[in-house]
Amino acid sequence: MTNTHLYDCDTHFTDHLPELWTDIGFLPAEAPEVVTEERVTRLRLGDRLFPRPSGPGHGNPKGLGHLIGPGEDGDRADFMTKHGIAAAVLQPGFVGLSVQAVADPETRLRLLDGYNRLASRSCARSSLSLKWAFLASVEDPRWSEETLRRYADDPHLVGVVVRPTGRTPSVRLNDPAVTPLLETAARLRLPLFVHGGTGCYQWSPLAEAYEDYAMTHAFGHMGEHMIALADLVTRPDGLPDGLNVVMLESGIAWIPSVLGRLTSHTKRLSGGAVNPTDIFREHFAVVPDPGEEHVTWAVRHLGADSLLFGSDYPHWDTVEADSWLAGFADLAPLDKLAANTSRLVPRLTGQPS
Protein backbone atom coordinates (compact mmCIF):
# COMPACT_ATOMS: atom_id res chain seq x y z
CA MET A 1 0.00 0.00 0.00
CA THR A 2 3.06 2.29 0.20
CA ASN A 3 2.62 3.58 -3.36
CA THR A 4 -0.93 4.91 -2.95
CA HIS A 5 0.13 8.44 -1.90
CA LEU A 6 -3.04 9.40 -0.01
CA TYR A 7 -3.60 12.73 1.73
CA ASP A 8 -5.34 12.22 5.06
CA CYS A 9 -7.63 15.10 6.05
CA ASP A 10 -8.78 13.64 9.36
CA THR A 11 -6.31 12.28 11.89
CA HIS A 12 -6.36 13.33 15.53
CA PHE A 13 -3.83 15.07 17.71
CA THR A 14 -3.13 13.37 21.05
CA ASP A 15 -3.61 16.63 22.93
CA HIS A 16 -4.64 15.50 26.42
CA LEU A 17 -1.30 14.46 27.90
CA PRO A 18 -0.60 16.76 30.90
CA GLU A 19 3.15 16.89 30.21
CA LEU A 20 2.45 18.63 26.88
CA TRP A 21 0.70 21.45 28.67
CA THR A 22 3.32 21.72 31.42
CA ASP A 23 5.95 22.05 28.70
CA ILE A 24 4.30 25.20 27.31
CA GLY A 25 3.99 26.86 30.72
CA PHE A 26 0.65 25.68 32.08
CA LEU A 27 0.57 25.07 35.82
CA PRO A 28 -0.74 21.65 36.87
CA ALA A 29 -3.84 23.29 38.35
CA GLU A 30 -4.78 24.95 35.05
CA ALA A 31 -3.74 22.25 32.59
CA PRO A 32 -6.22 19.63 31.37
CA GLU A 33 -6.28 16.75 33.84
CA VAL A 34 -6.47 13.05 33.06
CA VAL A 35 -8.34 11.15 35.77
CA THR A 36 -9.56 7.61 36.32
CA GLU A 37 -13.00 7.16 37.84
CA GLU A 38 -14.83 3.86 38.08
CA ARG A 39 -11.93 2.29 36.14
CA VAL A 40 -12.48 4.60 33.13
CA THR A 41 -9.90 7.22 32.13
CA ARG A 42 -11.38 10.60 31.27
CA LEU A 43 -10.39 14.21 30.72
CA ARG A 44 -11.29 16.78 33.34
CA LEU A 45 -11.78 20.42 32.32
CA GLY A 46 -13.01 22.53 35.20
CA ASP A 47 -15.69 20.60 37.04
CA ARG A 48 -16.69 18.41 34.07
CA LEU A 49 -15.53 15.02 32.86
CA PHE A 50 -15.09 14.36 29.12
CA PRO A 51 -16.47 12.50 27.35
CA ARG A 52 -19.63 12.96 29.40
CA PRO A 53 -19.96 9.79 31.52
CA SER A 54 -23.74 9.52 31.64
CA GLY A 55 -27.03 11.25 31.01
CA PRO A 56 -28.49 12.71 27.82
CA GLY A 57 -25.93 12.96 25.05
CA HIS A 58 -23.22 11.09 26.91
CA GLY A 59 -20.02 10.02 25.20
CA ASN A 60 -18.04 6.83 24.64
CA PRO A 61 -18.27 4.58 27.72
CA LYS A 62 -14.57 3.77 27.30
CA GLY A 63 -13.65 7.41 27.87
CA LEU A 64 -10.14 8.15 26.65
CA GLY A 65 -9.54 4.44 26.28
CA HIS A 66 -11.08 4.03 22.84
CA LEU A 67 -7.91 4.92 20.92
CA ILE A 68 -6.25 2.17 18.90
CA GLY A 69 -2.80 3.77 19.27
CA PRO A 70 -1.11 6.54 21.27
CA GLY A 71 -0.98 8.90 18.30
CA GLU A 72 2.74 9.56 18.61
CA ASP A 73 5.28 9.65 15.80
CA GLY A 74 6.13 5.96 16.09
CA ASP A 75 2.67 4.49 15.66
CA ARG A 76 1.68 7.24 13.20
CA ALA A 77 4.68 6.42 11.03
CA ASP A 78 3.67 2.76 10.95
CA PHE A 79 0.07 3.65 10.12
CA MET A 80 0.98 6.16 7.41
CA THR A 81 3.46 3.78 5.80
CA LYS A 82 1.03 0.86 5.87
CA HIS A 83 -1.69 2.91 4.21
CA GLY A 84 0.41 4.94 1.78
CA ILE A 85 -0.36 8.29 3.41
CA ALA A 86 1.93 11.04 2.15
CA ALA A 87 0.72 13.75 4.55
CA ALA A 88 -1.89 14.01 7.27
CA VAL A 89 -3.83 16.78 9.01
CA LEU A 90 -3.99 16.75 12.80
CA GLN A 91 -7.55 17.53 13.83
CA PRO A 92 -8.43 18.21 17.50
CA GLY A 93 -8.14 15.47 20.08
CA PHE A 94 -10.03 15.19 23.35
CA VAL A 95 -9.09 18.67 24.58
CA GLY A 96 -9.67 20.40 21.26
CA LEU A 97 -13.08 18.81 20.77
CA SER A 98 -14.12 19.69 24.35
CA VAL A 99 -12.66 23.11 25.09
CA GLN A 100 -15.57 25.12 23.67
CA ALA A 101 -17.78 23.71 26.43
CA VAL A 102 -15.76 25.64 29.04
CA ALA A 103 -18.05 28.46 30.14
CA ASP A 104 -15.48 30.88 31.57
CA PRO A 105 -14.14 32.95 28.63
CA GLU A 106 -10.68 33.55 30.09
CA THR A 107 -10.11 29.85 30.81
CA ARG A 108 -11.53 28.83 27.44
CA LEU A 109 -9.31 31.22 25.48
CA ARG A 110 -6.20 30.16 27.36
CA LEU A 111 -6.94 26.52 26.52
CA LEU A 112 -7.66 27.37 22.88
CA ASP A 113 -4.42 29.30 22.63
CA GLY A 114 -2.53 26.45 24.28
CA TYR A 115 -4.02 23.87 21.94
CA ASN A 116 -2.99 25.83 18.83
CA ARG A 117 0.54 26.33 20.13
CA LEU A 118 0.82 22.62 20.85
CA ALA A 119 -0.51 21.57 17.45
CA SER A 120 1.80 23.95 15.59
CA ARG A 121 4.84 22.90 17.60
CA SER A 122 4.07 19.18 17.32
CA CYS A 123 3.99 19.40 13.52
CA ALA A 124 7.17 21.46 13.41
CA ARG A 125 9.01 18.93 15.58
CA SER A 126 7.67 15.81 13.88
CA SER A 127 9.78 13.77 11.48
CA LEU A 128 6.55 12.96 9.60
CA SER A 129 4.66 15.09 7.10
CA LEU A 130 2.10 16.27 9.65
CA LYS A 131 0.00 19.38 9.20
CA TRP A 132 -2.53 21.00 11.51
CA ALA A 133 -5.82 22.86 11.51
CA PHE A 134 -6.15 26.02 13.59
CA LEU A 135 -8.79 25.48 16.28
CA ALA A 136 -11.30 28.33 16.17
CA SER A 137 -14.32 28.90 18.38
CA VAL A 138 -17.69 30.28 17.34
CA GLU A 139 -18.00 31.39 20.98
CA ASP A 140 -15.01 33.67 20.39
CA PRO A 141 -14.98 34.68 16.70
CA ARG A 142 -13.02 37.91 17.09
CA TRP A 143 -10.25 36.22 19.09
CA SER A 144 -10.23 33.36 16.60
CA GLU A 145 -9.79 35.63 13.57
CA GLU A 146 -7.10 37.78 15.20
CA THR A 147 -5.15 34.75 16.41
CA LEU A 148 -5.45 32.95 13.07
CA ARG A 149 -3.72 35.87 11.36
CA ARG A 150 -0.70 35.38 13.63
CA TYR A 151 -0.30 31.85 12.23
CA ALA A 152 -0.71 32.86 8.59
CA ASP A 153 2.89 32.04 7.67
CA ASP A 154 3.11 28.77 9.61
CA PRO A 155 4.33 26.27 6.98
CA HIS A 156 2.44 23.41 8.64
CA LEU A 157 -0.94 25.16 8.85
CA VAL A 158 -3.45 23.84 6.28
CA GLY A 159 -6.92 24.71 7.59
CA VAL A 160 -9.24 26.05 10.27
CA VAL A 161 -11.44 23.72 12.32
CA VAL A 162 -14.63 24.49 14.25
CA ARG A 163 -17.28 22.53 16.08
CA PRO A 164 -20.57 22.26 14.13
CA THR A 165 -22.47 23.86 17.03
CA GLY A 166 -21.68 26.12 19.95
CA ARG A 167 -21.96 25.56 23.66
CA THR A 168 -25.52 26.91 23.50
CA PRO A 169 -27.99 27.52 20.65
CA SER A 170 -27.31 31.25 20.87
CA VAL A 171 -23.95 30.83 19.09
CA ARG A 172 -24.17 29.78 15.45
CA LEU A 173 -22.09 29.58 12.28
CA ASN A 174 -24.60 31.85 10.51
CA ASP A 175 -23.83 34.74 12.88
CA PRO A 176 -22.38 37.77 11.02
CA ALA A 177 -19.76 37.96 13.80
CA VAL A 178 -18.17 34.83 12.29
CA THR A 179 -17.80 36.44 8.83
CA PRO A 180 -14.33 38.01 9.40
CA LEU A 181 -12.99 34.59 10.45
CA LEU A 182 -14.38 32.98 7.30
CA GLU A 183 -13.03 35.80 5.13
CA THR A 184 -9.55 35.48 6.60
CA ALA A 185 -9.59 31.71 6.12
CA ALA A 186 -10.58 32.18 2.47
CA ARG A 187 -7.88 34.81 1.91
CA LEU A 188 -5.24 32.47 3.35
CA ARG A 189 -6.54 29.54 1.24
CA LEU A 190 -7.42 27.61 4.38
CA PRO A 191 -10.52 25.39 4.23
CA LEU A 192 -12.99 25.39 7.11
CA PHE A 193 -13.05 21.89 8.60
CA VAL A 194 -16.24 21.17 10.56
CA HIS A 195 -15.77 18.40 13.12
CA GLY A 196 -18.00 17.25 15.96
CA GLY A 197 -17.63 14.74 18.76
CA THR A 198 -19.99 13.10 21.23
CA GLY A 199 -20.13 13.70 24.95
CA CYS A 200 -18.63 17.19 24.78
CA TYR A 201 -21.52 19.17 26.30
CA GLN A 202 -22.14 21.02 23.03
CA TRP A 203 -25.59 22.04 21.90
CA SER A 204 -26.68 18.79 20.28
CA PRO A 205 -30.49 18.60 20.41
CA LEU A 206 -30.87 15.21 18.72
CA ALA A 207 -28.16 13.48 20.76
CA GLU A 208 -29.46 15.02 23.96
CA ALA A 209 -32.73 13.17 23.47
CA TYR A 210 -30.98 9.85 24.23
CA GLU A 211 -28.97 8.22 27.00
CA ASP A 212 -28.00 5.23 24.85
CA TYR A 213 -24.48 5.67 23.44
CA ALA A 214 -25.45 4.05 20.14
CA MET A 215 -28.08 6.77 19.70
CA THR A 216 -25.97 9.66 20.98
CA HIS A 217 -23.18 8.70 18.57
CA ALA A 218 -25.55 8.22 15.64
CA PHE A 219 -27.37 11.49 16.20
CA GLY A 220 -24.55 13.56 17.69
CA HIS A 221 -22.33 13.81 14.64
CA MET A 222 -25.15 13.82 12.10
CA GLY A 223 -27.47 16.13 14.04
CA GLU A 224 -24.83 18.74 14.77
CA HIS A 225 -23.68 18.70 11.15
CA MET A 226 -27.25 19.18 9.94
CA ILE A 227 -27.38 22.38 11.97
CA ALA A 228 -23.97 23.51 10.70
CA LEU A 229 -24.88 22.72 7.10
CA ALA A 230 -28.16 24.64 7.32
CA ASP A 231 -26.47 27.59 9.01
CA LEU A 232 -23.63 27.79 6.46
CA VAL A 233 -25.67 27.41 3.25
CA THR A 234 -28.24 29.98 4.40
CA ARG A 235 -25.91 32.60 5.92
CA PRO A 236 -27.42 36.09 5.48
CA ASP A 237 -24.14 37.42 4.11
CA GLY A 238 -23.26 34.22 2.29
CA LEU A 239 -19.94 32.41 2.24
CA PRO A 240 -16.79 34.23 1.10
CA ASP A 241 -15.58 33.56 -2.42
CA GLY A 242 -13.00 30.82 -2.43
CA LEU A 243 -13.88 29.38 0.98
CA ASN A 244 -13.98 25.58 1.04
CA VAL A 245 -15.90 23.80 3.80
CA VAL A 246 -14.93 20.20 4.63
CA MET A 247 -17.42 18.13 6.63
CA LEU A 248 -15.64 15.55 8.81
CA GLU A 249 -17.20 12.51 10.49
CA SER A 250 -20.67 13.72 9.64
CA GLY A 251 -21.92 10.78 7.63
CA ILE A 252 -23.01 11.82 4.15
CA ALA A 253 -25.93 9.61 3.12
CA TRP A 254 -28.34 12.12 4.66
CA ILE A 255 -26.91 15.17 2.86
CA PRO A 256 -28.63 14.96 -0.57
CA SER A 257 -32.12 14.67 0.90
CA VAL A 258 -31.55 17.40 3.50
CA LEU A 259 -30.07 19.70 0.85
CA GLY A 260 -33.04 19.08 -1.40
CA ARG A 261 -35.44 19.85 1.42
CA LEU A 262 -33.58 23.03 2.38
CA THR A 263 -33.57 24.17 -1.24
CA SER A 264 -37.27 23.52 -1.81
CA HIS A 265 -38.29 25.13 1.46
CA THR A 266 -36.17 28.26 1.06
CA LYS A 267 -37.54 28.68 -2.44
CA ARG A 268 -41.21 28.05 -1.61
CA LEU A 269 -41.51 29.44 1.91
CA SER A 270 -38.98 32.24 2.24
CA GLY A 271 -39.00 33.55 -1.32
CA GLY A 272 -35.25 34.05 -1.16
CA ALA A 273 -32.85 33.76 -4.04
CA VAL A 274 -30.45 31.59 -2.04
CA ASN A 275 -30.08 28.07 -3.41
CA PRO A 276 -28.52 25.83 -0.70
CA THR A 277 -27.75 23.06 -3.20
CA ASP A 278 -25.80 25.43 -5.44
CA ILE A 279 -23.91 26.82 -2.45
CA PHE A 280 -23.02 23.31 -1.32
CA ARG A 281 -21.71 22.35 -4.75
CA GLU A 282 -19.58 25.49 -4.91
CA HIS A 283 -18.09 25.40 -1.41
CA PHE A 284 -18.38 21.99 0.28
CA ALA A 285 -16.36 18.78 0.38
CA VAL A 286 -17.10 15.49 2.12
CA VAL A 287 -15.01 12.71 3.63
CA PRO A 288 -17.08 9.53 3.28
CA ASP A 289 -16.85 6.39 5.40
CA PRO A 290 -17.04 3.22 3.28
CA GLY A 291 -18.97 1.49 6.06
CA GLU A 292 -21.94 3.86 5.84
CA GLU A 293 -25.03 2.45 4.17
CA HIS A 294 -26.07 4.21 0.92
CA VAL A 295 -22.78 6.13 0.89
CA THR A 296 -21.97 5.36 -2.75
CA TRP A 297 -25.36 6.69 -3.82
CA ALA A 298 -24.68 9.88 -1.87
CA VAL A 299 -21.22 10.33 -3.41
CA ARG A 300 -22.66 9.94 -6.91
CA HIS A 301 -25.32 12.53 -6.10
CA LEU A 302 -22.95 15.04 -4.50
CA GLY A 303 -20.26 14.53 -7.14
CA ALA A 304 -16.84 12.91 -7.01
CA ASP A 305 -15.23 16.38 -7.23
CA SER A 306 -16.21 16.89 -3.58
CA LEU A 307 -14.45 13.74 -2.33
CA LEU A 308 -11.55 13.71 0.16
CA PHE A 309 -9.93 10.95 2.23
CA GLY A 310 -9.84 10.78 6.02
CA SER A 311 -8.76 7.93 8.28
CA ASP A 312 -9.85 9.20 11.74
CA TYR A 313 -6.67 7.66 13.17
CA PRO A 314 -6.17 6.78 16.07
CA HIS A 315 -9.87 6.65 17.01
CA TRP A 316 -11.66 3.35 17.46
CA ASP A 317 -13.44 3.64 14.10
CA THR A 318 -10.26 4.28 12.07
CA VAL A 319 -10.81 3.77 8.33
CA GLU A 320 -8.44 1.42 6.49
CA ALA A 321 -7.12 2.71 3.16
CA ASP A 322 -7.89 -0.58 1.38
CA SER A 323 -11.51 -0.39 2.49
CA TRP A 324 -11.81 3.26 1.45
CA LEU A 325 -10.29 2.68 -1.98
CA ALA A 326 -12.44 -0.41 -2.54
CA GLY A 327 -15.51 1.74 -1.98
CA PHE A 328 -14.60 4.91 -3.83
CA ALA A 329 -11.64 4.44 -6.19
CA ASP A 330 -13.97 3.85 -9.14
CA LEU A 331 -15.53 7.27 -8.50
CA ALA A 332 -12.34 9.05 -7.48
CA PRO A 333 -9.16 7.23 -8.55
CA LEU A 334 -5.94 8.32 -6.90
CA ASP A 335 -5.07 11.01 -9.44
CA LYS A 336 -8.52 12.57 -9.13
CA LEU A 337 -8.43 12.33 -5.34
CA ALA A 338 -5.07 14.09 -5.33
CA ALA A 339 -6.45 16.79 -7.63
CA ASN A 340 -9.46 17.24 -5.32
CA THR A 341 -7.12 17.65 -2.35
CA SER A 342 -4.92 20.16 -4.18
CA ARG A 343 -7.98 22.23 -4.99
CA LEU A 344 -9.86 21.94 -1.69
CA VAL A 345 -7.00 21.73 0.84
CA PRO A 346 -4.18 23.26 -1.22
CA ARG A 347 -1.57 23.61 1.54
CA LEU A 348 -1.80 19.90 2.35
CA THR A 349 -0.36 18.97 -1.05
CA GLY A 350 2.30 21.69 -1.00
CA GLN A 351 0.44 24.35 -2.94
CA PRO A 352 1.64 27.87 -1.97
CA SER A 353 -0.42 29.99 0.36
XYZ file of C-alpha atoms in Angstrom:
353
model
C 0.000 0.000 0.000
C 3.056 2.292 0.203
C 2.619 3.584 -3.362
C -0.929 4.908 -2.951
C 0.127 8.441 -1.904
C -3.040 9.403 -0.009
C -3.598 12.726 1.730
C -5.344 12.221 5.064
C -7.634 15.105 6.051
C -8.783 13.635 9.360
C -6.311 12.278 11.889
C -6.359 13.331 15.525
C -3.828 15.074 17.713
C -3.128 13.368 21.048
C -3.605 16.627 22.934
C -4.643 15.497 26.423
C -1.297 14.458 27.900
C -0.601 16.760 30.901
C 3.155 16.891 30.206
C 2.454 18.627 26.881
C 0.704 21.448 28.670
C 3.319 21.723 31.424
C 5.953 22.045 28.701
C 4.296 25.204 27.310
C 3.987 26.861 30.717
C 0.653 25.679 32.083
C 0.574 25.072 35.822
C -0.745 21.652 36.870
C -3.841 23.295 38.345
C -4.785 24.952 35.048
C -3.739 22.253 32.592
C -6.219 19.634 31.365
C -6.282 16.755 33.836
C -6.471 13.049 33.063
C -8.338 11.148 35.774
C -9.557 7.607 36.323
C -12.996 7.160 37.843
C -14.831 3.859 38.075
C -11.935 2.285 36.136
C -12.477 4.595 33.134
C -9.904 7.223 32.126
C -11.377 10.604 31.271
C -10.386 14.213 30.721
C -11.293 16.784 33.343
C -11.784 20.416 32.321
C -13.012 22.532 35.197
C -15.686 20.595 37.042
C -16.688 18.412 34.075
C -15.526 15.024 32.858
C -15.092 14.364 29.120
C -16.471 12.504 27.349
C -19.628 12.962 29.397
C -19.961 9.790 31.522
C -23.737 9.521 31.638
C -27.028 11.245 31.015
C -28.486 12.707 27.825
C -25.931 12.961 25.049
C -23.221 11.089 26.914
C -20.018 10.017 25.199
C -18.042 6.832 24.641
C -18.275 4.579 27.723
C -14.574 3.768 27.301
C -13.651 7.411 27.867
C -10.138 8.154 26.649
C -9.543 4.437 26.285
C -11.078 4.032 22.839
C -7.908 4.923 20.918
C -6.250 2.167 18.897
C -2.803 3.767 19.269
C -1.114 6.536 21.267
C -0.983 8.901 18.298
C 2.745 9.560 18.615
C 5.280 9.646 15.795
C 6.126 5.957 16.092
C 2.668 4.491 15.662
C 1.680 7.240 13.202
C 4.676 6.416 11.032
C 3.668 2.763 10.953
C 0.067 3.647 10.115
C 0.983 6.158 7.410
C 3.463 3.776 5.803
C 1.032 0.857 5.870
C -1.693 2.911 4.210
C 0.413 4.937 1.783
C -0.363 8.287 3.409
C 1.926 11.039 2.153
C 0.718 13.752 4.550
C -1.893 14.005 7.274
C -3.833 16.782 9.008
C -3.993 16.752 12.799
C -7.551 17.527 13.833
C -8.428 18.214 17.500
C -8.144 15.470 20.083
C -10.029 15.192 23.349
C -9.088 18.667 24.579
C -9.665 20.404 21.262
C -13.082 18.812 20.773
C -14.121 19.687 24.348
C -12.659 23.111 25.093
C -15.566 25.125 23.668
C -17.784 23.710 26.428
C -15.762 25.642 29.038
C -18.053 28.461 30.136
C -15.482 30.878 31.568
C -14.142 32.949 28.626
C -10.681 33.550 30.090
C -10.105 29.855 30.809
C -11.533 28.832 27.438
C -9.315 31.219 25.484
C -6.198 30.155 27.362
C -6.935 26.519 26.524
C -7.664 27.367 22.885
C -4.419 29.304 22.625
C -2.528 26.446 24.282
C -4.025 23.873 21.937
C -2.988 25.828 18.829
C 0.542 26.335 20.132
C 0.816 22.621 20.853
C -0.514 21.573 17.445
C 1.802 23.954 15.593
C 4.835 22.897 17.599
C 4.072 19.180 17.316
C 3.986 19.398 13.521
C 7.174 21.464 13.406
C 9.011 18.932 15.583
C 7.671 15.811 13.877
C 9.777 13.768 11.477
C 6.549 12.960 9.599
C 4.660 15.095 7.102
C 2.096 16.266 9.647
C 0.000 19.385 9.200
C -2.530 20.998 11.507
C -5.822 22.855 11.509
C -6.150 26.019 13.595
C -8.786 25.476 16.284
C -11.300 28.328 16.170
C -14.325 28.904 18.381
C -17.693 30.285 17.341
C -17.998 31.388 20.979
C -15.006 33.665 20.386
C -14.984 34.675 16.695
C -13.024 37.908 17.094
C -10.251 36.218 19.086
C -10.230 33.364 16.596
C -9.792 35.632 13.572
C -7.097 37.782 15.196
C -5.146 34.748 16.409
C -5.448 32.952 13.066
C -3.716 35.868 11.357
C -0.697 35.375 13.632
C -0.296 31.848 12.233
C -0.715 32.861 8.589
C 2.894 32.035 7.671
C 3.113 28.771 9.610
C 4.331 26.271 6.977
C 2.437 23.408 8.636
C -0.943 25.158 8.850
C -3.451 23.845 6.284
C -6.921 24.714 7.595
C -9.243 26.049 10.271
C -11.438 23.718 12.324
C -14.629 24.489 14.246
C -17.277 22.532 16.079
C -20.567 22.264 14.132
C -22.470 23.862 17.026
C -21.679 26.116 19.952
C -21.962 25.563 23.660
C -25.516 26.909 23.504
C -27.992 27.517 20.651
C -27.309 31.250 20.866
C -23.950 30.826 19.087
C -24.165 29.783 15.445
C -22.091 29.585 12.280
C -24.601 31.847 10.508
C -23.834 34.742 12.877
C -22.376 37.770 11.019
C -19.760 37.956 13.799
C -18.171 34.826 12.287
C -17.802 36.442 8.834
C -14.334 38.007 9.403
C -12.987 34.595 10.451
C -14.383 32.983 7.304
C -13.027 35.796 5.127
C -9.552 35.484 6.603
C -9.588 31.706 6.115
C -10.582 32.185 2.466
C -7.885 34.808 1.911
C -5.243 32.473 3.347
C -6.544 29.543 1.238
C -7.423 27.611 4.382
C -10.520 25.391 4.233
C -12.986 25.389 7.112
C -13.051 21.893 8.598
C -16.237 21.170 10.564
C -15.766 18.398 13.115
C -18.003 17.247 15.956
C -17.633 14.741 18.758
C -19.994 13.104 21.228
C -20.135 13.700 24.954
C -18.626 17.189 24.779
C -21.525 19.175 26.301
C -22.143 21.017 23.035
C -25.593 22.038 21.903
C -26.681 18.787 20.282
C -30.493 18.600 20.408
C -30.867 15.206 18.724
C -28.155 13.475 20.763
C -29.456 15.024 23.960
C -32.734 13.172 23.465
C -30.978 9.851 24.234
C -28.971 8.219 26.997
C -27.998 5.230 24.853
C -24.475 5.668 23.438
C -25.450 4.051 20.140
C -28.076 6.767 19.702
C -25.967 9.663 20.979
C -23.175 8.695 18.571
C -25.550 8.216 15.640
C -27.372 11.494 16.197
C -24.545 13.559 17.692
C -22.328 13.813 14.636
C -25.149 13.822 12.095
C -27.474 16.129 14.038
C -24.830 18.739 14.773
C -23.680 18.703 11.151
C -27.250 19.179 9.942
C -27.379 22.379 11.972
C -23.973 23.508 10.702
C -24.885 22.721 7.100
C -28.157 24.644 7.318
C -26.465 27.594 9.009
C -23.633 27.786 6.461
C -25.667 27.405 3.254
C -28.244 29.980 4.395
C -25.914 32.603 5.921
C -27.423 36.088 5.483
C -24.135 37.423 4.114
C -23.258 34.216 2.291
C -19.937 32.406 2.238
C -16.789 34.228 1.104
C -15.579 33.562 -2.415
C -12.998 30.817 -2.426
C -13.879 29.375 0.979
C -13.975 25.577 1.041
C -15.900 23.798 3.802
C -14.933 20.202 4.625
C -17.416 18.127 6.628
C -15.645 15.554 8.808
C -17.202 12.511 10.495
C -20.671 13.722 9.642
C -21.918 10.776 7.628
C -23.008 11.820 4.153
C -25.930 9.611 3.117
C -28.337 12.123 4.659
C -26.906 15.168 2.858
C -28.629 14.959 -0.567
C -32.120 14.671 0.904
C -31.548 17.403 3.497
C -30.067 19.702 0.849
C -33.045 19.081 -1.402
C -35.441 19.853 1.423
C -33.576 23.028 2.375
C -33.570 24.165 -1.238
C -37.269 23.522 -1.814
C -38.291 25.133 1.457
C -36.172 28.263 1.063
C -37.539 28.683 -2.441
C -41.207 28.049 -1.615
C -41.509 29.438 1.906
C -38.978 32.240 2.239
C -38.997 33.545 -1.317
C -35.250 34.055 -1.156
C -32.845 33.765 -4.037
C -30.448 31.594 -2.045
C -30.076 28.067 -3.408
C -28.521 25.832 -0.699
C -27.749 23.060 -3.198
C -25.801 25.430 -5.445
C -23.906 26.824 -2.446
C -23.024 23.307 -1.324
C -21.706 22.346 -4.746
C -19.580 25.491 -4.905
C -18.089 25.404 -1.409
C -18.381 21.993 0.280
C -16.364 18.781 0.381
C -17.104 15.488 2.115
C -15.011 12.708 3.632
C -17.080 9.533 3.280
C -16.846 6.394 5.396
C -17.044 3.220 3.284
C -18.967 1.495 6.060
C -21.940 3.865 5.837
C -25.029 2.446 4.167
C -26.073 4.207 0.918
C -22.780 6.133 0.889
C -21.966 5.358 -2.751
C -25.357 6.686 -3.824
C -24.685 9.879 -1.869
C -21.221 10.326 -3.408
C -22.658 9.943 -6.906
C -25.325 12.533 -6.102
C -22.953 15.037 -4.504
C -20.264 14.532 -7.138
C -16.836 12.914 -7.013
C -15.231 16.375 -7.226
C -16.207 16.889 -3.579
C -14.454 13.739 -2.327
C -11.553 13.708 0.160
C -9.935 10.955 2.228
C -9.843 10.778 6.022
C -8.757 7.932 8.281
C -9.853 9.197 11.736
C -6.666 7.664 13.174
C -6.173 6.778 16.069
C -9.874 6.652 17.007
C -11.659 3.348 17.456
C -13.435 3.640 14.095
C -10.260 4.276 12.074
C -10.806 3.767 8.333
C -8.438 1.422 6.491
C -7.120 2.712 3.165
C -7.893 -0.585 1.380
C -11.512 -0.388 2.492
C -11.811 3.260 1.447
C -10.293 2.678 -1.981
C -12.438 -0.411 -2.543
C -15.510 1.737 -1.976
C -14.596 4.911 -3.829
C -11.638 4.438 -6.190
C -13.973 3.849 -9.139
C -15.529 7.266 -8.504
C -12.339 9.047 -7.478
C -9.164 7.228 -8.551
C -5.940 8.321 -6.903
C -5.074 11.010 -9.441
C -8.521 12.573 -9.130
C -8.431 12.327 -5.344
C -5.066 14.093 -5.327
C -6.453 16.790 -7.630
C -9.455 17.241 -5.323
C -7.117 17.646 -2.348
C -4.922 20.162 -4.183
C -7.981 22.234 -4.989
C -9.863 21.936 -1.694
C -6.999 21.733 0.841
C -4.178 23.265 -1.218
C -1.575 23.609 1.541
C -1.797 19.902 2.347
C -0.363 18.967 -1.046
C 2.295 21.689 -0.998
C 0.439 24.353 -2.944
C 1.645 27.867 -1.972
C -0.422 29.995 0.356
